[in-house]
Amino acid sequence: MKRKRWLRWGGTAIIGLLAVLGVWGYSLSPGVHFKPSNHPVLAVPKSSGYMGSWGMDFIRSQAVKITSLGVDFQGADLLGGDRKWPSSSDLEGADSLSSASSTRPSDGGRTGEAMNDPAFNILILGVDARAEESSRTDVIMLAHVDPGEKEVNILSIPRDTQIYLEGTGYTKINHVHFIGSKRNGNSGGTKASIQAVSDLLNVTINYYVKIDFSGFESIIDAIGGVELDLPSEVWLTQPLTPREPLLLPAGLQTLNGELALDYVRERYSREDGEFGRQEAQMEVIRSIAAKLTKLDYIPKLPGLIHQVKEEVLDTNFSDSDLLSLAWLFKNLQQDQLRYMQMPGHSNRAIDAIMGLQLYYWVPDKDQLYSISENYFH
């Protein structure tokens, strides 16, 4: 009798536990977890933004078309000389990034059709610094996630992309974070970058993830390295830690955090330069997603996400948001993830902040408008 009672209570407990896990798992499924009304709104495009006015006549009149890409001004001091900082209004971003991170309004600032759309946009920023250093954005990607359709569209935005800052003029998009962080700290750089991308592509941005060099290395090391199948050899010529150039041979490679960082930063030895570097960044993102969503990693995800988020990530995603995204990527097929690079052409033009003629990547307005409308709205 006693044994039967224990079996009965044990069976009931197991069924109850499975039911709880089932409900918890269901609540984390992307289509259920990311409710349209709960999406925060960090930035909406200003009517005078790049996509609104374009300012292409100005660009054409100032730019000098070149046949070679030229060399970027790496290491130039944005604070040098008598150059004037833009006012805080010129760097206007989301009203309060911290409040947007913790508060999700009932209507998300949206009405009508948008209220029923579960899709959302994520800005991914990689900054070229460690810890609290003021920095430029070395990696800029916009991801459009549609949990209902189980699709993800990702656009790489070159760091040299020419944008218009209201009240300042034309400059590189990767200057915006440096200026914002110098004036208003880490959140100021984030807000300014979010608003700049929102204006550039005429899109609403709901979430962001920002990581610096140390954070990137820590994430890769925390998951035991990143596996890449290199179609051809790659020379790493831009190490952060002083050393001789290193050759990565073609074939399967497992890179630790330091080498993975050098790999995604390398552009000078690549045939496609900056665009080859962007492809490498996407390769690493795919590899991380594939590794984290393997069966043996699934039980570790909650602890790993909490550890990584606390130590190295600056984001307005909650732990449960990130778990739900992992669920989405686990079931994502190759044809459900679209990766795009920004169409445009190379030019040189006077930079409003630097006061110097610099190399730019100038977006093709018609193609960029089409990408924005078809893949990010």
Coordinates of C-alpha atoms in Angstrom, one line a residue:
M1 CA 0.0 0.0 0.0
K2 CA 2.7 2.4 1.0
R3 CA 4.6 1.6 -2.2
K4 CA 1.5 2.2 -4.3
R5 CA 0.9 5.6 -2.5
W6 CA 4.5 6.7 -3.2
L7 CA 4.2 5.6 -6.9
R8 CA 0.9 7.5 -7.2
W9 CA 2.3 10.7 -5.6
G10 CA 5.6 10.4 -7.5
G11 CA 3.7 10.0 -10.8
T12 CA 1.5 13.0 -10.0
A13 CA 4.6 15.1 -9.1
I14 CA 6.3 14.1 -12.4
I15 CA 3.2 14.9 -14.4
G16 CA 2.9 18.2 -12.6
L17 CA 6.6 19.1 -13.2
L18 CA 6.2 18.2 -16.9
A19 CA 3.1 20.4 -17.1
V20 CA 5.0 23.3 -15.5
L21 CA 7.9 22.8 -17.9
G22 CA 5.6 22.6 -20.8
V23 CA 3.9 25.9 -19.9
W24 CA 7.2 27.5 -19.3
G25 CA 8.6 26.2 -22.6
Y26 CA 5.4 27.4 -24.4
S27 CA 5.7 30.9 -22.9
L28 CA 9.3 31.1 -24.2
S29 CA 8.4 30.1 -27.8
P30 CA 9.2 33.2 -29.9
G31 CA 5.7 33.6 -31.3
V32 CA 4.2 33.7 -27.8
H33 CA 7.0 35.4 -25.9
F34 CA 7.5 38.4 -28.1
K35 CA 4.0 40.0 -28.0
P36 CA 3.6 42.9 -30.3
S37 CA 2.3 45.2 -27.6
N38 CA 5.3 44.5 -25.4
H39 CA 8.1 45.6 -27.8
P40 CA 9.9 48.7 -26.4
V41 CA 10.5 51.6 -28.8
L42 CA 14.0 53.0 -28.5
A43 CA 14.0 55.2 -31.6
V44 CA 11.8 56.2 -34.4
P45 CA 13.1 57.9 -37.5
K46 CA 13.1 61.7 -37.5
S47 CA 11.4 63.3 -40.6
S48 CA 14.6 65.2 -41.4
G49 CA 16.7 62.0 -41.2
Y50 CA 18.9 60.6 -44.0
M51 CA 16.1 58.5 -45.4
G52 CA 13.7 61.4 -45.1
S53 CA 15.6 64.1 -47.0
W54 CA 18.5 61.9 -48.3
G55 CA 20.7 65.0 -49.0
M56 CA 22.1 63.3 -52.0
D57 CA 22.6 66.5 -53.9
F58 CA 24.9 67.7 -51.1
I59 CA 26.8 64.4 -51.2
R60 CA 27.3 64.5 -54.9
S61 CA 28.5 68.1 -54.8
Q62 CA 31.0 67.4 -52.0
A63 CA 32.2 64.0 -52.9
V64 CA 35.1 63.2 -55.2
K65 CA 34.6 59.8 -56.9
I66 CA 37.7 57.7 -56.6
T67 CA 38.8 54.5 -58.3
S68 CA 40.5 53.0 -55.2
L69 CA 39.1 52.8 -51.7
G70 CA 41.9 54.7 -50.1
V71 CA 42.9 54.4 -46.4
D72 CA 40.8 55.2 -43.4
F73 CA 42.0 57.7 -40.9
Q74 CA 42.5 55.1 -38.1
G75 CA 43.6 56.6 -34.9
A76 CA 42.6 60.2 -35.8
D77 CA 41.7 62.3 -32.8
L78 CA 38.1 63.5 -33.0
L79 CA 38.8 66.0 -30.3
G80 CA 41.9 67.6 -31.9
G81 CA 42.2 71.2 -33.0
D82 CA 39.5 73.7 -32.6
R83 CA 36.7 71.6 -33.9
K84 CA 33.4 72.3 -32.2
W85 CA 31.3 69.5 -30.6
P86 CA 27.7 69.2 -31.8
S87 CA 25.2 70.3 -29.1
S88 CA 23.3 67.6 -27.2
S89 CA 20.3 68.2 -29.3
D90 CA 22.3 67.2 -32.4
L91 CA 22.8 63.8 -30.8
E92 CA 19.2 63.3 -29.9
G93 CA 18.4 59.7 -29.4
A94 CA 15.8 57.8 -27.4
D95 CA 14.4 59.9 -24.6
S96 CA 15.7 57.5 -22.0
L97 CA 17.5 54.3 -22.8
S98 CA 17.4 53.1 -19.3
S99 CA 13.7 53.5 -18.9
A100 CA 13.1 51.9 -22.3
S101 CA 15.2 49.0 -21.1
S102 CA 13.0 48.3 -18.1
T103 CA 9.6 49.6 -19.2
R104 CA 7.6 48.2 -22.0
P105 CA 4.5 50.4 -22.7
S106 CA 1.2 48.8 -23.2
D107 CA 1.0 50.1 -26.8
G108 CA 4.7 50.4 -27.5
G109 CA 4.0 53.8 -28.9
R110 CA 2.4 52.1 -31.9
T111 CA -1.1 51.9 -33.3
G112 CA -3.0 50.2 -36.0
E113 CA -1.3 47.5 -38.1
A114 CA 2.0 47.7 -36.1
M115 CA 0.1 46.7 -33.0
N116 CA -0.6 43.2 -34.5
D117 CA 2.9 42.7 -36.0
P118 CA 5.1 40.5 -33.8
A119 CA 8.3 41.5 -35.8
F120 CA 10.9 43.7 -34.2
N121 CA 14.3 45.3 -35.0
I122 CA 17.5 44.7 -33.1
L123 CA 20.6 46.9 -33.5
I124 CA 23.9 45.0 -32.9
L125 CA 26.9 47.2 -32.1
G126 CA 30.5 46.2 -31.6
V127 CA 32.7 49.0 -30.2
D128 CA 36.4 49.2 -30.7
A129 CA 37.4 49.6 -27.1
R130 CA 37.8 47.8 -23.8
A131 CA 35.8 48.6 -20.6
E132 CA 34.9 52.3 -20.3
E133 CA 37.0 53.7 -23.1
S134 CA 35.2 56.1 -25.4
S135 CA 34.9 54.3 -28.7
R136 CA 33.7 54.2 -32.3
T137 CA 31.4 51.4 -33.6
D138 CA 33.5 48.8 -35.4
V139 CA 30.5 46.6 -36.1
I140 CA 27.0 47.8 -36.9
M141 CA 24.2 45.3 -37.9
L142 CA 20.5 45.6 -38.0
A143 CA 18.4 42.5 -37.5
H144 CA 14.7 42.2 -38.3
V145 CA 13.2 39.3 -36.4
D146 CA 9.8 37.9 -37.4
P147 CA 8.8 35.2 -34.8
G148 CA 5.5 34.5 -36.6
E149 CA 7.1 33.8 -39.9
K150 CA 10.3 32.4 -38.3
E151 CA 12.5 34.7 -40.4
V152 CA 15.5 36.8 -39.6
N153 CA 16.9 39.5 -42.0
I154 CA 20.3 41.0 -41.2
L155 CA 21.9 44.0 -42.8
S156 CA 25.6 45.0 -42.3
I157 CA 26.2 48.7 -42.2
P158 CA 29.7 49.7 -43.1
R159 CA 31.5 51.7 -40.4
D160 CA 32.4 54.3 -43.0
T161 CA 28.8 54.9 -44.1
Q162 CA 28.1 58.5 -44.7
I163 CA 25.2 59.9 -42.7
Y164 CA 23.7 63.3 -42.0
L165 CA 23.6 64.6 -38.4
E166 CA 21.0 67.3 -38.0
G167 CA 22.7 70.6 -37.0
T168 CA 26.2 69.2 -37.7
G169 CA 26.4 67.9 -41.3
Y170 CA 27.8 64.8 -43.0
T171 CA 30.0 62.4 -41.1
K172 CA 30.8 58.7 -40.7
I173 CA 28.3 56.6 -38.8
N174 CA 30.9 55.1 -36.6
H175 CA 31.8 58.7 -35.3
V176 CA 28.4 59.0 -33.7
H177 CA 29.0 56.6 -30.8
F178 CA 32.3 58.3 -30.0
I179 CA 30.7 61.7 -29.9
G180 CA 27.7 60.6 -27.9
S181 CA 29.8 58.7 -25.3
K182 CA 32.2 61.6 -24.9
R183 CA 29.3 63.9 -24.1
N184 CA 27.0 61.6 -22.2
G185 CA 28.8 58.5 -21.3
N186 CA 28.1 54.9 -22.4
S187 CA 24.4 55.3 -22.7
G188 CA 24.9 58.6 -24.7
G189 CA 26.9 56.7 -27.3
T190 CA 24.3 54.0 -27.5
K191 CA 21.4 56.3 -27.9
A192 CA 23.1 58.4 -30.5
S193 CA 24.0 55.2 -32.5
I194 CA 20.4 53.9 -32.3
Q195 CA 19.0 57.1 -33.5
A196 CA 21.5 57.4 -36.4
V197 CA 20.6 53.9 -37.7
S198 CA 16.9 54.6 -37.2
D199 CA 17.2 57.7 -39.3
L200 CA 19.5 56.1 -41.9
L201 CA 17.1 53.2 -42.7
N202 CA 13.8 54.9 -41.7
V203 CA 12.9 52.2 -39.3
T204 CA 11.8 51.8 -35.7
I205 CA 14.4 50.1 -33.4
N206 CA 13.1 48.1 -30.5
Y207 CA 16.2 46.3 -29.0
Y208 CA 19.9 46.7 -29.0
V209 CA 22.9 44.6 -28.1
K210 CA 26.3 46.3 -27.6
I211 CA 29.6 44.5 -26.9
D212 CA 33.2 45.7 -26.6
F213 CA 36.4 43.9 -27.4
S214 CA 36.8 42.3 -24.0
G215 CA 33.1 41.2 -24.0
F216 CA 33.5 39.6 -27.4
E217 CA 36.6 37.6 -26.3
S218 CA 34.8 36.6 -23.0
I219 CA 31.8 35.2 -24.9
I220 CA 33.9 33.2 -27.3
D221 CA 36.0 31.7 -24.5
A222 CA 32.9 31.0 -22.3
I223 CA 31.5 28.7 -25.0
G224 CA 34.8 27.0 -25.6
G225 CA 35.8 28.8 -28.8
V226 CA 34.1 29.3 -32.2
E227 CA 34.3 26.8 -35.0
L228 CA 34.8 28.1 -38.6
D229 CA 35.3 26.3 -41.8
L230 CA 37.5 28.6 -43.8
P231 CA 37.2 28.3 -47.6
S232 CA 40.7 29.9 -48.0
E233 CA 43.6 31.0 -45.8
V234 CA 43.3 34.2 -43.9
W235 CA 46.2 36.4 -42.6
L236 CA 45.5 38.2 -39.3
T237 CA 47.5 41.4 -39.6
Q238 CA 45.6 43.6 -37.1
P239 CA 46.2 42.0 -33.7
L240 CA 45.3 43.9 -30.5
T241 CA 48.0 42.1 -28.7
P242 CA 51.3 42.9 -30.4
R243 CA 52.6 39.9 -32.4
E244 CA 53.7 39.0 -35.8
P245 CA 50.9 38.5 -38.5
L246 CA 49.4 35.0 -38.2
L247 CA 48.2 32.7 -40.9
L248 CA 44.9 30.8 -40.5
P249 CA 45.0 27.9 -43.0
A250 CA 41.9 26.9 -45.0
G251 CA 39.7 24.3 -43.4
L252 CA 38.1 23.7 -40.0
Q253 CA 39.4 26.0 -37.3
T254 CA 38.5 26.5 -33.6
L255 CA 39.4 30.0 -32.6
N256 CA 39.6 31.2 -29.0
G257 CA 38.4 34.7 -28.0
E258 CA 41.6 36.5 -28.9
L259 CA 41.9 35.0 -32.4
A260 CA 38.2 35.2 -33.1
L261 CA 38.4 39.0 -32.4
D262 CA 41.4 39.4 -34.7
Y263 CA 39.5 37.4 -37.4
V264 CA 36.4 39.6 -37.3
R265 CA 38.5 42.8 -37.3
E266 CA 40.7 41.8 -40.2
R267 CA 40.1 43.7 -43.5
Y268 CA 43.4 44.7 -45.0
S269 CA 44.4 41.2 -46.0
R270 CA 41.0 40.3 -47.4
E271 CA 40.3 40.6 -51.1
D272 CA 36.9 42.3 -50.4
G273 CA 38.3 44.5 -47.7
E274 CA 35.5 45.9 -45.4
F275 CA 32.9 43.7 -47.1
G276 CA 34.9 40.6 -46.6
R277 CA 35.2 41.6 -42.9
Q278 CA 31.4 41.9 -42.7
E279 CA 31.0 38.4 -44.1
A280 CA 33.5 37.1 -41.5
Q281 CA 31.4 38.8 -38.7
M282 CA 28.3 37.0 -40.0
E283 CA 30.1 33.7 -40.1
V284 CA 31.0 34.0 -36.5
I285 CA 27.4 35.0 -35.5
R286 CA 26.1 31.9 -37.3
S287 CA 28.7 29.7 -35.6
I288 CA 27.9 31.0 -32.2
A289 CA 24.2 30.5 -32.7
A290 CA 24.7 27.0 -34.0
K291 CA 26.8 26.1 -31.0
L292 CA 24.5 27.5 -28.4
T293 CA 21.5 25.7 -29.8
K294 CA 23.0 22.2 -29.8
L295 CA 21.2 19.7 -27.6
D296 CA 24.0 19.5 -25.1
Y297 CA 24.1 23.3 -24.7
I298 CA 20.4 23.8 -24.2
P299 CA 20.4 23.0 -20.4
K300 CA 23.3 25.3 -19.9
L301 CA 21.7 28.3 -21.7
P302 CA 19.9 30.0 -18.8
G303 CA 23.1 30.1 -16.6
L304 CA 25.3 31.0 -19.6
I305 CA 23.0 33.8 -20.8
H306 CA 22.8 35.2 -17.3
Q307 CA 26.6 35.1 -16.8
V308 CA 27.3 36.7 -20.2
K309 CA 24.6 39.3 -19.9
E310 CA 25.8 40.4 -16.5
E311 CA 29.5 40.5 -17.4
V312 CA 29.9 41.6 -20.9
L313 CA 26.6 42.6 -22.7
D314 CA 25.0 46.0 -22.7
T315 CA 21.4 45.3 -23.8
N316 CA 17.8 45.9 -23.1
F317 CA 16.9 42.2 -23.6
S318 CA 15.9 40.3 -20.5
D319 CA 17.2 36.8 -19.8
S320 CA 13.9 35.3 -21.0
D321 CA 14.1 37.4 -24.2
L322 CA 17.5 35.9 -25.0
L323 CA 16.3 32.4 -24.2
S324 CA 13.4 32.9 -26.6
L325 CA 15.7 34.1 -29.3
A326 CA 17.9 31.0 -28.8
W327 CA 14.8 28.9 -29.3
L328 CA 14.1 30.8 -32.6
F329 CA 17.6 30.3 -33.9
K330 CA 17.5 26.6 -32.9
N331 CA 14.7 25.9 -35.4
L332 CA 15.8 28.4 -38.0
Q333 CA 16.6 26.9 -41.5
Q334 CA 19.2 28.3 -43.8
D335 CA 16.7 29.9 -46.1
Q336 CA 15.0 31.6 -43.2
L337 CA 18.0 33.8 -42.4
R338 CA 18.8 36.5 -45.0
Y339 CA 22.1 38.4 -44.9
M340 CA 22.5 41.6 -46.9
Q341 CA 25.3 44.2 -47.3
M342 CA 24.6 47.8 -47.9
P343 CA 24.5 48.8 -51.6
G344 CA 26.4 52.0 -52.5
H345 CA 29.7 53.3 -53.8
S346 CA 33.0 54.7 -52.6
N347 CA 33.6 58.4 -52.3
R348 CA 35.7 61.1 -50.6
A349 CA 34.1 64.1 -49.0
I350 CA 34.7 66.7 -46.3
D351 CA 33.8 65.5 -42.9
A352 CA 31.7 68.0 -40.8
I353 CA 33.4 66.9 -37.6
M354 CA 36.9 66.3 -38.7
G355 CA 37.1 69.1 -41.2
L356 CA 39.1 66.8 -43.4
Q357 CA 38.4 64.9 -46.6
L358 CA 37.8 61.3 -45.7
Y359 CA 36.8 58.0 -47.4
Y360 CA 33.1 57.2 -47.2
W361 CA 30.7 54.5 -48.3
V362 CA 27.7 56.3 -49.7
P363 CA 24.5 54.3 -49.7
D364 CA 22.5 53.9 -53.0
K365 CA 19.3 55.6 -51.9
D366 CA 16.9 53.6 -54.1
Q367 CA 18.3 50.2 -53.3
L368 CA 18.5 51.1 -49.6
Y369 CA 14.9 52.3 -49.6
S370 CA 13.9 49.0 -51.2
I371 CA 15.8 46.9 -48.6
S372 CA 14.3 48.9 -45.8
E373 CA 10.8 48.6 -47.0
N374 CA 10.9 44.9 -47.9
Y375 CA 13.0 43.5 -45.1
F376 CA 12.9 45.8 -42.1
H377 CA 9.3 47.0 -41.8

